[in-house]
Short mmCIF file of C-alpha atoms in Angstrom, two decimals:
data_model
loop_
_atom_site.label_atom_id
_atom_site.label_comp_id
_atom_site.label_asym_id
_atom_site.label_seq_id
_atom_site.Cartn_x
_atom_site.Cartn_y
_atom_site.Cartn_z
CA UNK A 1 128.69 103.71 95.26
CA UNK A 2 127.41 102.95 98.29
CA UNK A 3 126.43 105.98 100.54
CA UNK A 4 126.71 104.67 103.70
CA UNK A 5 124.65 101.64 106.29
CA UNK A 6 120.93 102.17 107.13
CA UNK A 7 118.18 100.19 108.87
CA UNK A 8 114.81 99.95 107.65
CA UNK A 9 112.02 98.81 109.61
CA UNK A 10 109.97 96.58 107.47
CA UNK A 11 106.37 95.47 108.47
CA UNK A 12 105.19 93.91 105.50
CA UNK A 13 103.43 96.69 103.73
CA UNK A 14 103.41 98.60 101.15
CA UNK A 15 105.12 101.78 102.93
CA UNK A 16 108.12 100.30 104.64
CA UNK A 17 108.89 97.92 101.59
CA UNK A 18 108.77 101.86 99.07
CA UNK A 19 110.87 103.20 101.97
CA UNK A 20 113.39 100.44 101.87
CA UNK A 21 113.13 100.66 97.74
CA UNK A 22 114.00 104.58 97.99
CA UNK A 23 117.13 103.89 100.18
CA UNK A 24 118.69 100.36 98.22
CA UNK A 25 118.09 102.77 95.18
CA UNK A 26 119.51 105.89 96.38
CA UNK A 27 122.51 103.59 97.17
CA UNK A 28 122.67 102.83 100.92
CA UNK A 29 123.86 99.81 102.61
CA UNK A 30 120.06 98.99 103.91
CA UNK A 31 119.11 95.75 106.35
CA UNK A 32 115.51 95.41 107.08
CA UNK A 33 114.75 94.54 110.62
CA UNK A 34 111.01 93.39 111.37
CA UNK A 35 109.47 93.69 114.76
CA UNK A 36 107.75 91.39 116.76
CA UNK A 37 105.68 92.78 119.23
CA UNK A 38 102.22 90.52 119.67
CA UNK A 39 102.75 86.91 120.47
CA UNK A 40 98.86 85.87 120.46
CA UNK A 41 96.82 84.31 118.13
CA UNK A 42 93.00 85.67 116.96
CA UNK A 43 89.78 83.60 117.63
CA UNK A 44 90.62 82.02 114.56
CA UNK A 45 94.21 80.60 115.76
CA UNK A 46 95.22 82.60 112.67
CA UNK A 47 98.48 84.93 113.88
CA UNK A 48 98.42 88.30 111.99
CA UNK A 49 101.93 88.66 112.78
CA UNK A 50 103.13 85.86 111.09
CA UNK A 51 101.69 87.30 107.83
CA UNK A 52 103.44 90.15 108.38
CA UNK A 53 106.49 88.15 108.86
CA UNK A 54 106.26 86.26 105.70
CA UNK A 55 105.90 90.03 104.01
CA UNK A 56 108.34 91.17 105.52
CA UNK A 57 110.96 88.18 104.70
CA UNK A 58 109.65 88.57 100.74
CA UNK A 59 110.15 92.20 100.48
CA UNK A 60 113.98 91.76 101.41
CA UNK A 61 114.38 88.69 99.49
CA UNK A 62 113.00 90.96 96.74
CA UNK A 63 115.18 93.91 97.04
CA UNK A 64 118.60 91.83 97.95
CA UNK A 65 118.35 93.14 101.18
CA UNK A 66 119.13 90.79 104.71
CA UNK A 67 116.39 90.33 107.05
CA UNK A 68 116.08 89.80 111.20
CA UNK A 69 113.78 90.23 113.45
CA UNK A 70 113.54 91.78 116.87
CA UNK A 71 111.55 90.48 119.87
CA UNK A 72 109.49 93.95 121.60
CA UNK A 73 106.74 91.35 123.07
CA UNK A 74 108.16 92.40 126.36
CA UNK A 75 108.48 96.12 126.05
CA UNK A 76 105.10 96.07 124.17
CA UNK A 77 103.28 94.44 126.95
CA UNK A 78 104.33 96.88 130.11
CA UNK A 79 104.77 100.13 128.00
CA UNK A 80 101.42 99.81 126.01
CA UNK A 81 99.12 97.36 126.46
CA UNK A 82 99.18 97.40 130.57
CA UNK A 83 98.90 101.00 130.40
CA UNK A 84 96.11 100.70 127.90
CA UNK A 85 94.08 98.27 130.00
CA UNK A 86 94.61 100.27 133.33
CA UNK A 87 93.21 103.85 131.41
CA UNK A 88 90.27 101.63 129.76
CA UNK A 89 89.09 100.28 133.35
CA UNK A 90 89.05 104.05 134.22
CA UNK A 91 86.82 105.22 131.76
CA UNK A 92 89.64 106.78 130.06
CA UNK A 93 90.37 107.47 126.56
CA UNK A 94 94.01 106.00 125.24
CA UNK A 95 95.40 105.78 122.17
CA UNK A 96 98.16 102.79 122.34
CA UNK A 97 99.57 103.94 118.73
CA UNK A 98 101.09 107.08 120.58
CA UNK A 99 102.66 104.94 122.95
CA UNK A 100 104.04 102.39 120.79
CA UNK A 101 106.20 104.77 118.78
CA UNK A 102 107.31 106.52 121.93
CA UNK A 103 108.53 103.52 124.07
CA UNK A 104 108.85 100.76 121.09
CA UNK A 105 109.01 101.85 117.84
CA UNK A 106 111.56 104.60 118.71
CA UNK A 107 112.89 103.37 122.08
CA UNK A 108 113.54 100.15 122.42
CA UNK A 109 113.52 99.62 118.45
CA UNK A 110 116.43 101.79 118.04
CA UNK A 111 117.97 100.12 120.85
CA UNK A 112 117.87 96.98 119.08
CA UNK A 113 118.97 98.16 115.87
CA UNK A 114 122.17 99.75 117.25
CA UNK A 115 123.06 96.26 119.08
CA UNK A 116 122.75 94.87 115.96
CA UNK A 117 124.43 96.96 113.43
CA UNK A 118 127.39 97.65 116.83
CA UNK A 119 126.93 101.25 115.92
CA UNK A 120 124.86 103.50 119.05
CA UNK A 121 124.78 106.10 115.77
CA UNK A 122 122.97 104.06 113.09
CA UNK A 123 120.31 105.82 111.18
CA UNK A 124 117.01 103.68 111.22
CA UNK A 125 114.32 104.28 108.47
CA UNK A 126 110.84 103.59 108.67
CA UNK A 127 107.75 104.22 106.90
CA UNK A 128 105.67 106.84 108.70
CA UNK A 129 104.47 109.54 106.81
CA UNK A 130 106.39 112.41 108.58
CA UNK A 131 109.53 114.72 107.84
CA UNK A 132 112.27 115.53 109.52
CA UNK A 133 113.84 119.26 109.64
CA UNK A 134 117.29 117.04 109.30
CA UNK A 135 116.25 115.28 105.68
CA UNK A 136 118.92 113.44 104.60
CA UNK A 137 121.10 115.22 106.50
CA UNK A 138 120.93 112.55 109.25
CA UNK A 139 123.30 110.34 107.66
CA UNK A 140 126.09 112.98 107.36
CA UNK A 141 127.10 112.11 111.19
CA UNK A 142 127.96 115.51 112.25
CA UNK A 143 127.44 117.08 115.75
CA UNK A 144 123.86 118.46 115.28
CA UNK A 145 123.83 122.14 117.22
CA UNK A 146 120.17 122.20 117.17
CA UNK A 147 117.53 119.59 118.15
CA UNK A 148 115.63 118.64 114.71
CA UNK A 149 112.02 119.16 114.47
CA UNK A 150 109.67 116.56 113.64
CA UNK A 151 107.69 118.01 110.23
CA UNK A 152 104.23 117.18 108.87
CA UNK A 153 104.40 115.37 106.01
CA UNK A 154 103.18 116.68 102.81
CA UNK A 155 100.74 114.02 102.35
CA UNK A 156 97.91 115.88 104.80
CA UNK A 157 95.68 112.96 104.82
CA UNK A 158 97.93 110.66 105.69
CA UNK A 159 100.28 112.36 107.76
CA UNK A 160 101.33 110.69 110.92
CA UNK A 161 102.63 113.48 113.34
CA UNK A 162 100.02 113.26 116.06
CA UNK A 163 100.82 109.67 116.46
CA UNK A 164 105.15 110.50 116.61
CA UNK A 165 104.12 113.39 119.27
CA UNK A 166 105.99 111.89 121.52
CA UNK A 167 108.92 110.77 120.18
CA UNK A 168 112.36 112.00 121.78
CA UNK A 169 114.65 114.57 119.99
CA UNK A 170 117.31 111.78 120.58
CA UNK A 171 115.54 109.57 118.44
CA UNK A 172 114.23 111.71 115.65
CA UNK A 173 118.31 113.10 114.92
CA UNK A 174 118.67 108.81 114.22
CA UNK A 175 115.66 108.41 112.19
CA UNK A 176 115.03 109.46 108.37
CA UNK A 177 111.23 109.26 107.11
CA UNK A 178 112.03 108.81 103.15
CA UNK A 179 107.89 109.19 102.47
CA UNK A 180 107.47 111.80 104.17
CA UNK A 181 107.39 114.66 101.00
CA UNK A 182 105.72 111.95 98.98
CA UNK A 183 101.89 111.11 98.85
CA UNK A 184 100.19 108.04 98.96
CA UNK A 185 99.74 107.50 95.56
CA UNK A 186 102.96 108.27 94.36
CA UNK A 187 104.06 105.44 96.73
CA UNK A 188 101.65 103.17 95.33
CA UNK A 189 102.63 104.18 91.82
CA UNK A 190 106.28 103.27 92.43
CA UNK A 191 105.54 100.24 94.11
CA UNK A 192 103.39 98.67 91.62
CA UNK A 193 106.29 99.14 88.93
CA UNK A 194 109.44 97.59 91.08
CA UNK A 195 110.08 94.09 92.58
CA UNK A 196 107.51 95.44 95.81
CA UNK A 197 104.56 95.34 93.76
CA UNK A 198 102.87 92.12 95.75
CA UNK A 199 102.77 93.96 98.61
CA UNK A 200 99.89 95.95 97.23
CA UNK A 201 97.80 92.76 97.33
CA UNK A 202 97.73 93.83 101.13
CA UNK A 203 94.85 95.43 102.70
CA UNK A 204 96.40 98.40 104.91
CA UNK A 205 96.95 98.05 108.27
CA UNK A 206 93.68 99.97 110.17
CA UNK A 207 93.09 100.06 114.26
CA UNK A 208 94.79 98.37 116.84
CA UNK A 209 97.29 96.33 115.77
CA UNK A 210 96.71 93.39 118.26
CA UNK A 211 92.87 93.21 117.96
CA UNK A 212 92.92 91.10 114.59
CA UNK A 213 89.66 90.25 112.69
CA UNK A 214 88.30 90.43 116.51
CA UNK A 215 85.93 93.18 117.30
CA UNK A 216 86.62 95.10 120.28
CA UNK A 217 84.70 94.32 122.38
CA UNK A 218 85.41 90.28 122.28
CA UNK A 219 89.33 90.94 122.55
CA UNK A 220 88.92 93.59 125.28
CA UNK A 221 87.07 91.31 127.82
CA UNK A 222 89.47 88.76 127.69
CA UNK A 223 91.51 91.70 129.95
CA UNK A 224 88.69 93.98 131.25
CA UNK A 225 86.02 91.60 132.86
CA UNK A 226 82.52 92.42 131.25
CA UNK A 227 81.04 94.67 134.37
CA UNK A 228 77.32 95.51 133.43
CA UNK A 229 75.96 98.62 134.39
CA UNK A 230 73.08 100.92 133.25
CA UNK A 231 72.44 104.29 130.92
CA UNK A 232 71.59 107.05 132.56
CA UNK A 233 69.87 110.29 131.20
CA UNK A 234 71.78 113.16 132.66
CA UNK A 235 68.89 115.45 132.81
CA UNK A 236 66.45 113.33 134.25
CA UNK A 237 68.20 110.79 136.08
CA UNK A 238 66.56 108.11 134.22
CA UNK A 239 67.23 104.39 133.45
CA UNK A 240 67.44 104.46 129.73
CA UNK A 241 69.09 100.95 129.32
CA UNK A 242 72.00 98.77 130.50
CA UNK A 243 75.16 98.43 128.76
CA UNK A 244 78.19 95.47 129.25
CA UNK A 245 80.77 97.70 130.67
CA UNK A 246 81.87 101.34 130.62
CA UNK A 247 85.44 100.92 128.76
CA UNK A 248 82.85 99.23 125.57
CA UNK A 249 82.25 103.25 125.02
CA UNK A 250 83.98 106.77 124.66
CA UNK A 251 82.65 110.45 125.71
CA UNK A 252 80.53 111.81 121.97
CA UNK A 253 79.97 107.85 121.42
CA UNK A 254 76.44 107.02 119.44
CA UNK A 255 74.67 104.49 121.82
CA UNK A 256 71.44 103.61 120.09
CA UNK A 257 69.42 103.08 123.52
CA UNK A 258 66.84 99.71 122.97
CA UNK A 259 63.17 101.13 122.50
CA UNK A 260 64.52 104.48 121.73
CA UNK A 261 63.53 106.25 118.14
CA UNK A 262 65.96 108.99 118.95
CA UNK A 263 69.75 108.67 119.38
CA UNK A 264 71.70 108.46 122.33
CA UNK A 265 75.47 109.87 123.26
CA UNK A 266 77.99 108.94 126.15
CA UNK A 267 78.29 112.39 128.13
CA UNK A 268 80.51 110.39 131.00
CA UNK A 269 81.41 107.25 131.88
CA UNK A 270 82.25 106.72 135.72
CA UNK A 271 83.92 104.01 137.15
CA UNK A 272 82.91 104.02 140.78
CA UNK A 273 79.57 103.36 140.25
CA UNK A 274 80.21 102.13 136.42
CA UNK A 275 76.97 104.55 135.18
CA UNK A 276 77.04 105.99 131.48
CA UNK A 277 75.61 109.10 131.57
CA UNK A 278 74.11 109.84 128.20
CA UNK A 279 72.15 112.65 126.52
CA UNK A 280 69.38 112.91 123.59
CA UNK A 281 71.20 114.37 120.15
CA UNK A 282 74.88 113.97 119.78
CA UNK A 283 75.40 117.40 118.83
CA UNK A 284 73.52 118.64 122.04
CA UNK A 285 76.02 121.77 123.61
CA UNK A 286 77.03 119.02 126.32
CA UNK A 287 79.62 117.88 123.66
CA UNK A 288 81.21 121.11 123.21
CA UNK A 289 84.01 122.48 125.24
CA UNK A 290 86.93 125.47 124.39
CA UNK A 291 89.80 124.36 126.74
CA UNK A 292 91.76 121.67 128.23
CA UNK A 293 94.07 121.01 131.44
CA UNK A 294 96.89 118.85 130.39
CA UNK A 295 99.68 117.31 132.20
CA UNK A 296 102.95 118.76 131.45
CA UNK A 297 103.58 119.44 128.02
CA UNK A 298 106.21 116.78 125.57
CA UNK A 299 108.81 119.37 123.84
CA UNK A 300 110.10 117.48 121.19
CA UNK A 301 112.53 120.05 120.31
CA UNK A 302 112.65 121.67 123.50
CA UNK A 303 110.80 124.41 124.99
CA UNK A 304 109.49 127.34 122.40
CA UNK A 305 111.36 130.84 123.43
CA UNK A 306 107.88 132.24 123.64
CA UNK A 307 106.91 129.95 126.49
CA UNK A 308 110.16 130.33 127.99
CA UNK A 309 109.64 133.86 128.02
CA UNK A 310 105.90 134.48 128.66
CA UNK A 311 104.47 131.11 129.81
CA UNK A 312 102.49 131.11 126.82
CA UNK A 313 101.96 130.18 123.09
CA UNK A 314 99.69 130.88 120.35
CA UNK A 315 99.68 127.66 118.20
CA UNK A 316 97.14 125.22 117.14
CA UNK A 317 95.62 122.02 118.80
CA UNK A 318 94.21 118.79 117.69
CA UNK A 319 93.34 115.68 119.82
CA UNK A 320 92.03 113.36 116.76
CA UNK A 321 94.70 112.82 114.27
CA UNK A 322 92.06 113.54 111.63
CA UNK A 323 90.24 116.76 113.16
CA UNK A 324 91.21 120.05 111.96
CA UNK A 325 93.81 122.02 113.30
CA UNK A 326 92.26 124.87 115.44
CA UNK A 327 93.91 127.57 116.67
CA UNK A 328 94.60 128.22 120.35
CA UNK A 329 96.82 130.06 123.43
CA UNK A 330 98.69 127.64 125.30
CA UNK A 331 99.17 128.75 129.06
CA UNK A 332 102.02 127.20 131.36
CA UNK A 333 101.27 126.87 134.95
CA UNK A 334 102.85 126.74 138.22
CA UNK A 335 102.13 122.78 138.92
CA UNK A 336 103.90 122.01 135.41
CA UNK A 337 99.92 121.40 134.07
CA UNK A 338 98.92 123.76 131.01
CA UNK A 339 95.65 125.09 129.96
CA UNK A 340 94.90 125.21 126.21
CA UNK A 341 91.84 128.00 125.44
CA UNK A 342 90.51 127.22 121.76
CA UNK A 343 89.06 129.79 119.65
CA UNK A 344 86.86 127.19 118.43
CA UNK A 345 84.70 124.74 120.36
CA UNK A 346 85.20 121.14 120.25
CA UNK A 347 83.25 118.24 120.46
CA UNK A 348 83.81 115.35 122.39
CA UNK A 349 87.69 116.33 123.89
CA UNK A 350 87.95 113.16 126.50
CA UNK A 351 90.26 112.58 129.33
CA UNK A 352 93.26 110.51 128.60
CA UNK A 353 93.66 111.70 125.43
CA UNK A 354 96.20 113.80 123.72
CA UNK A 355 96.19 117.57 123.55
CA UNK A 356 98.68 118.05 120.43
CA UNK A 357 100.27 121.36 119.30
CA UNK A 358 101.74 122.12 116.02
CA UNK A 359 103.20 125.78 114.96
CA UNK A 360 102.69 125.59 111.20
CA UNK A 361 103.99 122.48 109.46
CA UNK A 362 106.02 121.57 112.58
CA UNK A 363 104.63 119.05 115.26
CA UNK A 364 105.73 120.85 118.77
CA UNK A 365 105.20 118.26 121.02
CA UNK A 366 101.91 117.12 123.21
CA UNK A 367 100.06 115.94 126.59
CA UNK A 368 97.42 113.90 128.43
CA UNK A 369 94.25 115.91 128.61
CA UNK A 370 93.69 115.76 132.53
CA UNK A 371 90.46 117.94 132.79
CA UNK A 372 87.90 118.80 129.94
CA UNK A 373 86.41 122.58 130.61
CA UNK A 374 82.90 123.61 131.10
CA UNK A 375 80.83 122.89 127.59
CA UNK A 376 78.36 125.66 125.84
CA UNK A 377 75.46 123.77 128.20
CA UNK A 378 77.58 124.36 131.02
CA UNK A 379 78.38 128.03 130.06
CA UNK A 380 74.87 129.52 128.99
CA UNK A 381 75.28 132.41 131.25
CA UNK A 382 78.68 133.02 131.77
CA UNK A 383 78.40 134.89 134.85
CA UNK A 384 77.06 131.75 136.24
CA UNK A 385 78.81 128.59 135.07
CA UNK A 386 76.52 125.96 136.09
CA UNK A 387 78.91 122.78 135.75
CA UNK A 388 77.79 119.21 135.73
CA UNK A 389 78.34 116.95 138.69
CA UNK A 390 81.98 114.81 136.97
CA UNK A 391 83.04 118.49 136.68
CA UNK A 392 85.84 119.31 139.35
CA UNK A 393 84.20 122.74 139.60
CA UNK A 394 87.29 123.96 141.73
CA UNK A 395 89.48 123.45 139.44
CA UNK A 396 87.73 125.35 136.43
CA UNK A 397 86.73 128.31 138.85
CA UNK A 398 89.96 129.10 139.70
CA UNK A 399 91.07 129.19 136.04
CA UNK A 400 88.43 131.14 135.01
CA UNK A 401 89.22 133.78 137.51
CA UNK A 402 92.48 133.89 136.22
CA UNK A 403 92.17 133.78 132.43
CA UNK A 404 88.57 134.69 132.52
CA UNK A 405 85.53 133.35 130.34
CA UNK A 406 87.52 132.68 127.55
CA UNK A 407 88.18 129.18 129.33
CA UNK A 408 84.17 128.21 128.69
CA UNK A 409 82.13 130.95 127.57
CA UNK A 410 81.03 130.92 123.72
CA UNK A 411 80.43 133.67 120.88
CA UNK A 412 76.95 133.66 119.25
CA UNK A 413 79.12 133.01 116.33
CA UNK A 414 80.41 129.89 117.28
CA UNK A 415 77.43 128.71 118.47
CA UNK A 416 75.68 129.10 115.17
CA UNK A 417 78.76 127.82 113.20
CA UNK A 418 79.43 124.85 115.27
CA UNK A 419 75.26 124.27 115.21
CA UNK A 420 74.81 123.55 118.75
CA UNK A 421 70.53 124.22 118.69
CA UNK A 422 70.43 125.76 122.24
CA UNK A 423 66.37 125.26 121.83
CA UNK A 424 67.39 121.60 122.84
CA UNK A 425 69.13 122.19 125.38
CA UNK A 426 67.25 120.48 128.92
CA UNK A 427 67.23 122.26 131.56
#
């Protein structure tokens, strides 16, 4: 019997081509669409993509399924990559992987899909490791009351939430993630027994899709002109060595100085006078900051009653989609910003990267980190926040008056736990 028509986005690995298996088995009407969305070829004149196509193409031949393929080069190009290259040439911190499922994957994808299968209501699969609140209850094409919530999967290590973050509730009630309460292995261990097994052959997909075998650094400066500049020690104002352009490194990066026995980190990287400020240790206090100022926050579900009600949320935070969830109060503010005071310090938060809250198993939403607040170094005497020179010193003042030290100050506790070794600290 068959349950009903669903589209399946197929890449060419292992994970779409188990997803696809699940729903041909389960008995659904499945067509497996593969998306273009990188027309350029690596310093080999080898295409990735057209790798993935022939995967793709074999894994539907395999499971009786039809194929096409979608064109996103365009929609790629202006609603990633540009904005990628603009936040590098800042000295910010982007990850394009966000974007992509926001404005491709689940945009202008789903778009596609519904021109194709002439139905604005078709269901389209893929293989992220994430749940839905709906489960299969997506395909029953019913009014849905309440905006679904977008679920960790059950696979921790490999969950993919922080990267969905900003998907639209309009997208996630059309999309059904049939790995998300399976892990890894269990995939693997179906696919090696069913007529997908050649896809494990495939090394998995790591990075940024478009870089290739290329290291970063070679594919970036065909975009970002190579714009030499020097290392400077914060503390001592020092020329420590020269570098081939600021958007090469990230805040917390390792540079290994030339000459230098000891190792270096990027503290800031500023693009008017395209200076690295770096520090000796990378686990010097520098690194370590409790709060964030975000732009306004991504609901996916809509706004939590609590914030509605109070302008604040107790939740948890993460900005690397493998750190540790840490707990924190989120506070709305007047400009449509928010402030996000950890009760942990952090190392390395950067500008232009995601603040993301979850409330338990459930991804609430996220937002570009606008502002990093004061770190322990910063904060040694609370009553007298001494903040760097990049620090808009305004800005955190005023928001320490308001929600007090809390924003920057640190317990002795967390100190020791976190082992920032104030003895190093320059003054």
């Amino acid at each position: 019997m068959t349950l009903g028509r669903v589209i399946c986005a197929i890449s060419g690995g292992v994970d779409s081509a188990v997803a696809a298996l699940l729903l041909k088995r389960k008995g659904y009407d499945v067509l497996g669409v593969f998306m273009t969305n990188w027309d350029l070829t690596d310093e080999v004149g080898v295409c990735s993509q057209d790798e993935d196509r022939h995967y793709a193409q074999k894994v539907c031949t395999a499971l009786k399924i039809p194929f096409q393929e979608v064109n996103l080069v365009k929609e790629y190009w202006v609603n990633v990559f540009q904005p990628m290259i603009e936040n590098y040439s800042h000295g910010k911190t982007l990850n394009p992987d966000v974007l992509c499922n926001r404005h491709v994957k689940f945009d202008a994808f789903h778009r596609k899909c519904q021109n194709i299968a002439n139905d604005p209501n078709i269901v389209i699969a893929t293989g992220h490791y994430a749940h839905s609140s709906l489960g299969e209850g997506v395909f029953e094409k019913q009014d849905i009351l309440q905006k679904p919530a977008l679920m960790k999967a059950v696979d921790k290590m490999k969950d993919q939430t922080f990267f969905l973050h900003k998907i639209t509730a309009e997208s996630l009630m059309k999309t059904h993630f049939p790995l998300g309460k399976m892990c890894k292995h269990d995939v693997k261990s179906l696919a090696i027994n069913s007529e997908v097994s050649f896809t494990l052959e495939r090394k998995e997909s790591m990075g940024i899709c478009f870089i290739g075998k290329r290291t970063f650094k070679n594919f970036i400066s065909n975009y970002i002109p190579l714009k030499p500049g020097e290392f400077i020690d914060i503390f001592t104002g020092k020329v420590m060595g020269c570098h081939d352009g600021i958007f090469l490194f990230t805040d917390g990066q390792r540079s290994k100085l030339s000459g230098k026995e000891e190792s270096y980190a990027v503290v800031h990287r500023n693009p008017n006078t395209n200076e690295i400020l770096v520090v000796r240790g990378v686990n010097h206090p520098i690194f370590f900051s409790k709060s964030v100022l975000t732009g306004p926050m991504h609901w996916i579900s809509g706004l939590p009653e609590a914030v509605e009600r109070s302008n604040k949320l107790r939740c948890q935070f993460r900005f690397h989609h493998q750190s540790n969830l840490v707990d924190c109060c989120l506070h709305t503010l007047d400009d449509g910003k928010c402030l996000v005071i950890l009760d942990e310090p952090l190392r390395a938060m950067t500008v232009g990267q995601d603040a993301v809250l979850y409330l338990g198993d459930q991804c609430l939403g996220g937002a570009e980190i606008l502002e990093v607040g004061p770190s322990a170094h910063e904060c040694r005497d609370p009553q007298n926040v001494d903040y760097l020179s990049f620090r808009d010193a305004g800005i955190w003042r005023h928001l320490m008056d308001k929600f007090g030290p809390d924003v920057g100050a640190f317990t002795d506790n967390q100190s020791s736990k976190h082992q920032i070794d104030w003895k190093r600290v320059h003054s």
